[in-house]
Amino acid sequence: SPMPVVIDADVSPEAKAAYEQGVQLQSDGKAAAALQQFDRAIALDSKFAEAHLARAQVLADLGQSRSAVKSLTTGLTSAENNQSRAAMHFRRGELYLDSKKKKKAVDDFQRAFELQPSRADISHRLGKAQRSLALEELAAGIPEGNARIQQALVAFDRAIDS
């Protein structure tokens, strides 16, 4: 489930309108048209985190994971608040996990956690990614897998405690 992001108050009305039109088009199943509106919103305001996230979601839904990752990477260069940055790292981590890039996924979930340490969903996802990577490392005889299992347990504990 996507992490909620508050639309920055300083987003221009034009960018916000393009974004909202994109959301409507996306919910109507019109991905190409939605993508155009999200592109327009980003062109009007490159710091518009929600538009970068929405654009990446459309690309992911179209099976264009690499383009979605690129879109989030671009968004991260201009995102200004920790909540937005955490949401982008979280989403990019999920895309990396889907494409079996577990180390990159762990790194992104770790960054999301550092930005928003009180979120149980981030700690839980980080733990799952660490556990998955650890099992792969242990199966391949990589000794770091043992330490990573411990890190996963710490992340799960944090998720339970938050």
PDB file of C-alpha atoms in Angstrom:
ATOM      1  CA  SER A   1       0.000   0.000   0.000  1.00  0.00           C
ATOM      2  CA  PRO A   2       1.372   3.410  -0.895  1.00  0.00           C
ATOM      3  CA  MET A   3       2.645   5.643   1.856  1.00  0.00           C
ATOM      4  CA  PRO A   4       0.570   8.783   2.245  1.00  0.00           C
ATOM      5  CA  VAL A   5       2.216  12.037   1.241  1.00  0.00           C
ATOM      6  CA  VAL A   6       0.865  15.446   2.084  1.00  0.00           C
ATOM      7  CA  ILE A   7       0.826  17.709  -0.963  1.00  0.00           C
ATOM      8  CA  ASP A   8       3.092  20.645  -0.206  1.00  0.00           C
ATOM      9  CA  ALA A   9       1.197  23.873   0.334  1.00  0.00           C
ATOM     10  CA  ASP A  10       3.529  25.733  -2.016  1.00  0.00           C
ATOM     11  CA  VAL A  11       2.667  23.602  -5.078  1.00  0.00           C
ATOM     12  CA  SER A  12       1.275  25.898  -7.755  1.00  0.00           C
ATOM     13  CA  PRO A  13      -2.468  25.649  -8.481  1.00  0.00           C
ATOM     14  CA  GLU A  14      -1.642  24.723 -12.113  1.00  0.00           C
ATOM     15  CA  ALA A  15       0.609  21.844 -11.047  1.00  0.00           C
ATOM     16  CA  LYS A  16      -1.976  20.689  -8.510  1.00  0.00           C
ATOM     17  CA  ALA A  17      -4.723  20.779 -11.183  1.00  0.00           C
ATOM     18  CA  ALA A  18      -2.606  18.741 -13.620  1.00  0.00           C
ATOM     19  CA  TYR A  19      -1.854  16.229 -10.849  1.00  0.00           C
ATOM     20  CA  GLU A  20      -5.528  15.903  -9.885  1.00  0.00           C
ATOM     21  CA  GLN A  21      -6.472  15.423 -13.542  1.00  0.00           C
ATOM     22  CA  GLY A  22      -3.797  12.715 -13.769  1.00  0.00           C
ATOM     23  CA  VAL A  23      -5.192  10.949 -10.702  1.00  0.00           C
ATOM     24  CA  GLN A  24      -8.676  10.969 -12.243  1.00  0.00           C
ATOM     25  CA  LEU A  25      -7.368   9.665 -15.584  1.00  0.00           C
ATOM     26  CA  GLN A  26      -5.377   6.978 -13.778  1.00  0.00           C
ATOM     27  CA  SER A  27      -8.468   5.808 -11.886  1.00  0.00           C
ATOM     28  CA  ASP A  28     -10.341   5.750 -15.213  1.00  0.00           C
ATOM     29  CA  GLY A  29      -7.686   3.374 -16.576  1.00  0.00           C
ATOM     30  CA  LYS A  30      -6.231   5.949 -18.993  1.00  0.00           C
ATOM     31  CA  ALA A  31      -2.554   5.432 -18.168  1.00  0.00           C
ATOM     32  CA  ALA A  32      -1.000   7.295 -21.118  1.00  0.00           C
ATOM     33  CA  ALA A  33      -3.144  10.383 -20.552  1.00  0.00           C
ATOM     34  CA  ALA A  34      -2.477  10.211 -16.790  1.00  0.00           C
ATOM     35  CA  LEU A  35       1.253  10.045 -17.461  1.00  0.00           C
ATOM     36  CA  GLN A  36       1.008  13.209 -19.586  1.00  0.00           C
ATOM     37  CA  GLN A  37      -0.713  15.067 -16.754  1.00  0.00           C
ATOM     38  CA  PHE A  38       1.849  13.912 -14.180  1.00  0.00           C
ATOM     39  CA  ASP A  39       4.633  14.990 -16.559  1.00  0.00           C
ATOM     40  CA  ARG A  40       2.926  18.365 -16.881  1.00  0.00           C
ATOM     41  CA  ALA A  41       2.622  18.718 -13.092  1.00  0.00           C
ATOM     42  CA  ILE A  42       6.341  17.905 -12.704  1.00  0.00           C
ATOM     43  CA  ALA A  43       7.300  20.311 -15.491  1.00  0.00           C
ATOM     44  CA  LEU A  44       5.369  23.039 -13.654  1.00  0.00           C
ATOM     45  CA  ASP A  45       6.915  22.129 -10.304  1.00  0.00           C
ATOM     46  CA  SER A  46       9.872  19.711 -10.217  1.00  0.00           C
ATOM     47  CA  LYS A  47       9.628  19.478  -6.411  1.00  0.00           C
ATOM     48  CA  PHE A  48       6.075  18.066  -6.553  1.00  0.00           C
ATOM     49  CA  ALA A  49       6.757  14.759  -4.782  1.00  0.00           C
ATOM     50  CA  GLU A  50       3.254  13.340  -5.113  1.00  0.00           C
ATOM     51  CA  ALA A  51       3.391  13.802  -8.904  1.00  0.00           C
ATOM     52  CA  HIS A  52       6.709  11.903  -9.065  1.00  0.00           C
ATOM     53  CA  LEU A  53       5.191   9.097  -6.960  1.00  0.00           C
ATOM     54  CA  ALA A  54       2.037   8.954  -9.084  1.00  0.00           C
ATOM     55  CA  ARG A  55       4.088   8.962 -12.304  1.00  0.00           C
ATOM     56  CA  ALA A  56       6.187   6.071 -10.996  1.00  0.00           C
ATOM     57  CA  GLN A  57       3.031   4.155 -10.037  1.00  0.00           C
ATOM     58  CA  VAL A  58       1.590   4.473 -13.557  1.00  0.00           C
ATOM     59  CA  LEU A  59       4.884   3.290 -15.058  1.00  0.00           C
ATOM     60  CA  ALA A  60       5.029   0.353 -12.615  1.00  0.00           C
ATOM     61  CA  ASP A  61       1.415  -0.551 -13.454  1.00  0.00           C
ATOM     62  CA  LEU A  62       2.400  -0.563 -17.136  1.00  0.00           C
ATOM     63  CA  GLY A  63       5.211  -3.013 -16.331  1.00  0.00           C
ATOM     64  CA  GLN A  64       7.916  -0.381 -16.822  1.00  0.00           C
ATOM     65  CA  SER A  65       9.713  -0.911 -13.517  1.00  0.00           C
ATOM     66  CA  ARG A  66      13.041   0.528 -14.656  1.00  0.00           C
ATOM     67  CA  SER A  67      11.366   3.726 -15.828  1.00  0.00           C
ATOM     68  CA  ALA A  68       9.454   3.897 -12.545  1.00  0.00           C
ATOM     69  CA  VAL A  69      12.723   3.587 -10.593  1.00  0.00           C
ATOM     70  CA  LYS A  70      14.267   6.352 -12.743  1.00  0.00           C
ATOM     71  CA  SER A  71      11.252   8.561 -12.099  1.00  0.00           C
ATOM     72  CA  LEU A  72      11.601   8.126  -8.328  1.00  0.00           C
ATOM     73  CA  THR A  73      15.349   8.718  -8.491  1.00  0.00           C
ATOM     74  CA  THR A  74      14.669  12.000 -10.301  1.00  0.00           C
ATOM     75  CA  GLY A  75      12.007  12.906  -7.749  1.00  0.00           C
ATOM     76  CA  LEU A  76      14.424  12.242  -4.890  1.00  0.00           C
ATOM     77  CA  THR A  77      16.858  14.833  -6.242  1.00  0.00           C
ATOM     78  CA  SER A  78      14.281  17.570  -5.730  1.00  0.00           C
ATOM     79  CA  ALA A  79      12.055  16.334  -2.868  1.00  0.00           C
ATOM     80  CA  GLU A  80      12.257  18.728   0.044  1.00  0.00           C
ATOM     81  CA  ASN A  81      10.571  17.118   3.035  1.00  0.00           C
ATOM     82  CA  ASN A  82      11.398  13.899   4.851  1.00  0.00           C
ATOM     83  CA  GLN A  83       7.914  12.469   4.433  1.00  0.00           C
ATOM     84  CA  SER A  84       8.130  12.799   0.637  1.00  0.00           C
ATOM     85  CA  ARG A  85      11.679  11.461   0.521  1.00  0.00           C
ATOM     86  CA  ALA A  86      10.721   8.502   2.732  1.00  0.00           C
ATOM     87  CA  ALA A  87       7.731   7.685   0.514  1.00  0.00           C
ATOM     88  CA  MET A  88       9.930   7.723  -2.602  1.00  0.00           C
ATOM     89  CA  HIS A  89      12.626   5.548  -1.021  1.00  0.00           C
ATOM     90  CA  PHE A  90       9.923   3.160   0.214  1.00  0.00           C
ATOM     91  CA  ARG A  91       8.301   2.872  -3.222  1.00  0.00           C
ATOM     92  CA  ARG A  92      11.650   2.500  -5.006  1.00  0.00           C
ATOM     93  CA  GLY A  93      12.584  -0.196  -2.474  1.00  0.00           C
ATOM     94  CA  GLU A  94       9.427  -2.112  -3.381  1.00  0.00           C
ATOM     95  CA  LEU A  95      10.268  -1.851  -7.084  1.00  0.00           C
ATOM     96  CA  TYR A  96      13.809  -3.092  -6.424  1.00  0.00           C
ATOM     97  CA  LEU A  97      12.426  -5.978  -4.374  1.00  0.00           C
ATOM     98  CA  ASP A  98      10.022  -6.904  -7.189  1.00  0.00           C
ATOM     99  CA  SER A  99      12.948  -7.017  -9.612  1.00  0.00           C
ATOM    100  CA  LYS A 100      15.035  -9.154  -7.204  1.00  0.00           C
ATOM    101  CA  LYS A 101      17.508  -6.345  -6.446  1.00  0.00           C
ATOM    102  CA  LYS A 102      17.401  -7.107  -2.735  1.00  0.00           C
ATOM    103  CA  LYS A 103      20.497  -5.157  -1.654  1.00  0.00           C
ATOM    104  CA  LYS A 104      19.211  -1.976  -3.328  1.00  0.00           C
ATOM    105  CA  ALA A 105      15.792  -2.605  -1.773  1.00  0.00           C
ATOM    106  CA  VAL A 106      17.306  -2.931   1.709  1.00  0.00           C
ATOM    107  CA  ASP A 107      19.262   0.309   1.155  1.00  0.00           C
ATOM    108  CA  ASP A 108      16.102   2.188   0.149  1.00  0.00           C
ATOM    109  CA  PHE A 109      14.023   0.823   3.030  1.00  0.00           C
ATOM    110  CA  GLN A 110      16.889   1.753   5.385  1.00  0.00           C
ATOM    111  CA  ARG A 111      16.864   5.339   4.041  1.00  0.00           C
ATOM    112  CA  ALA A 112      13.069   5.498   4.420  1.00  0.00           C
ATOM    113  CA  PHE A 113      13.436   4.295   8.014  1.00  0.00           C
ATOM    114  CA  GLU A 114      16.113   6.913   8.765  1.00  0.00           C
ATOM    115  CA  LEU A 115      13.786   9.627   7.442  1.00  0.00           C
ATOM    116  CA  GLN A 116      10.686   8.350   9.280  1.00  0.00           C
ATOM    117  CA  PRO A 117      11.814   6.081  12.128  1.00  0.00           C
ATOM    118  CA  SER A 118       8.424   5.945  13.850  1.00  0.00           C
ATOM    119  CA  ARG A 119       6.622   4.220  10.959  1.00  0.00           C
ATOM    120  CA  ALA A 120       5.946   0.550  11.678  1.00  0.00           C
ATOM    121  CA  ASP A 121       5.253  -0.225   7.998  1.00  0.00           C
ATOM    122  CA  ILE A 122       8.756   0.938   7.026  1.00  0.00           C
ATOM    123  CA  SER A 123      10.435  -1.099   9.800  1.00  0.00           C
ATOM    124  CA  HIS A 124       8.386  -4.162   8.827  1.00  0.00           C
ATOM    125  CA  ARG A 125       9.252  -3.846   5.128  1.00  0.00           C
ATOM    126  CA  LEU A 126      12.929  -3.285   5.984  1.00  0.00           C
ATOM    127  CA  GLY A 127      12.917  -6.436   8.120  1.00  0.00           C
ATOM    128  CA  LYS A 128      11.312  -8.502   5.367  1.00  0.00           C
ATOM    129  CA  ALA A 129      13.819  -7.269   2.785  1.00  0.00           C
ATOM    130  CA  GLN A 130      16.760  -7.910   5.145  1.00  0.00           C
ATOM    131  CA  ARG A 131      15.491 -11.401   5.951  1.00  0.00           C
ATOM    132  CA  SER A 132      15.060 -12.212   2.263  1.00  0.00           C
ATOM    133  CA  LEU A 133      18.550 -10.951   1.417  1.00  0.00           C
ATOM    134  CA  ALA A 134      20.049 -12.755   4.447  1.00  0.00           C
ATOM    135  CA  LEU A 135      18.564 -16.106   3.420  1.00  0.00           C
ATOM    136  CA  GLU A 136      19.964 -15.615  -0.083  1.00  0.00           C
ATOM    137  CA  GLU A 137      23.397 -14.709   1.346  1.00  0.00           C
ATOM    138  CA  LEU A 138      23.418 -17.681   3.734  1.00  0.00           C
ATOM    139  CA  ALA A 139      22.426 -20.067   0.938  1.00  0.00           C
ATOM    140  CA  ALA A 140      25.343 -18.723  -1.113  1.00  0.00           C
ATOM    141  CA  GLY A 141      27.744 -19.155   1.828  1.00  0.00           C
ATOM    142  CA  ILE A 142      28.128 -15.398   2.363  1.00  0.00           C
ATOM    143  CA  PRO A 143      28.879 -14.893   6.077  1.00  0.00           C
ATOM    144  CA  GLU A 144      27.258 -11.409   6.212  1.00  0.00           C
ATOM    145  CA  GLY A 145      23.923 -13.231   6.111  1.00  0.00           C
ATOM    146  CA  ASN A 146      24.211 -13.985   9.848  1.00  0.00           C
ATOM    147  CA  ALA A 147      24.529 -10.310  10.805  1.00  0.00           C
ATOM    148  CA  ARG A 148      21.747  -9.404   8.407  1.00  0.00           C
ATOM    149  CA  ILE A 149      19.380 -11.871  10.096  1.00  0.00           C
ATOM    150  CA  GLN A 150      20.060  -9.984  13.357  1.00  0.00           C
ATOM    151  CA  GLN A 151      19.323  -6.668  11.597  1.00  0.00           C
ATOM    152  CA  ALA A 152      16.035  -8.102  10.316  1.00  0.00           C
ATOM    153  CA  LEU A 153      15.049  -9.112  13.851  1.00  0.00           C
ATOM    154  CA  VAL A 154      15.841  -5.598  15.121  1.00  0.00           C
ATOM    155  CA  ALA A 155      13.660  -4.113  12.351  1.00  0.00           C
ATOM    156  CA  PHE A 156      10.794  -6.501  13.189  1.00  0.00           C
ATOM    157  CA  ASP A 157      11.090  -5.572  16.891  1.00  0.00           C
ATOM    158  CA  ARG A 158      10.901  -1.878  15.974  1.00  0.00           C
ATOM    159  CA  ALA A 159       7.815  -2.538  13.858  1.00  0.00           C
ATOM    160  CA  ILE A 160       6.119  -4.306  16.758  1.00  0.00           C
ATOM    161  CA  ASP A 161       7.077  -1.576  19.244  1.00  0.00           C
ATOM    162  CA  SER A 162       5.930   1.376  17.108  1.00  0.00           C
TER     163      SER A 162
END
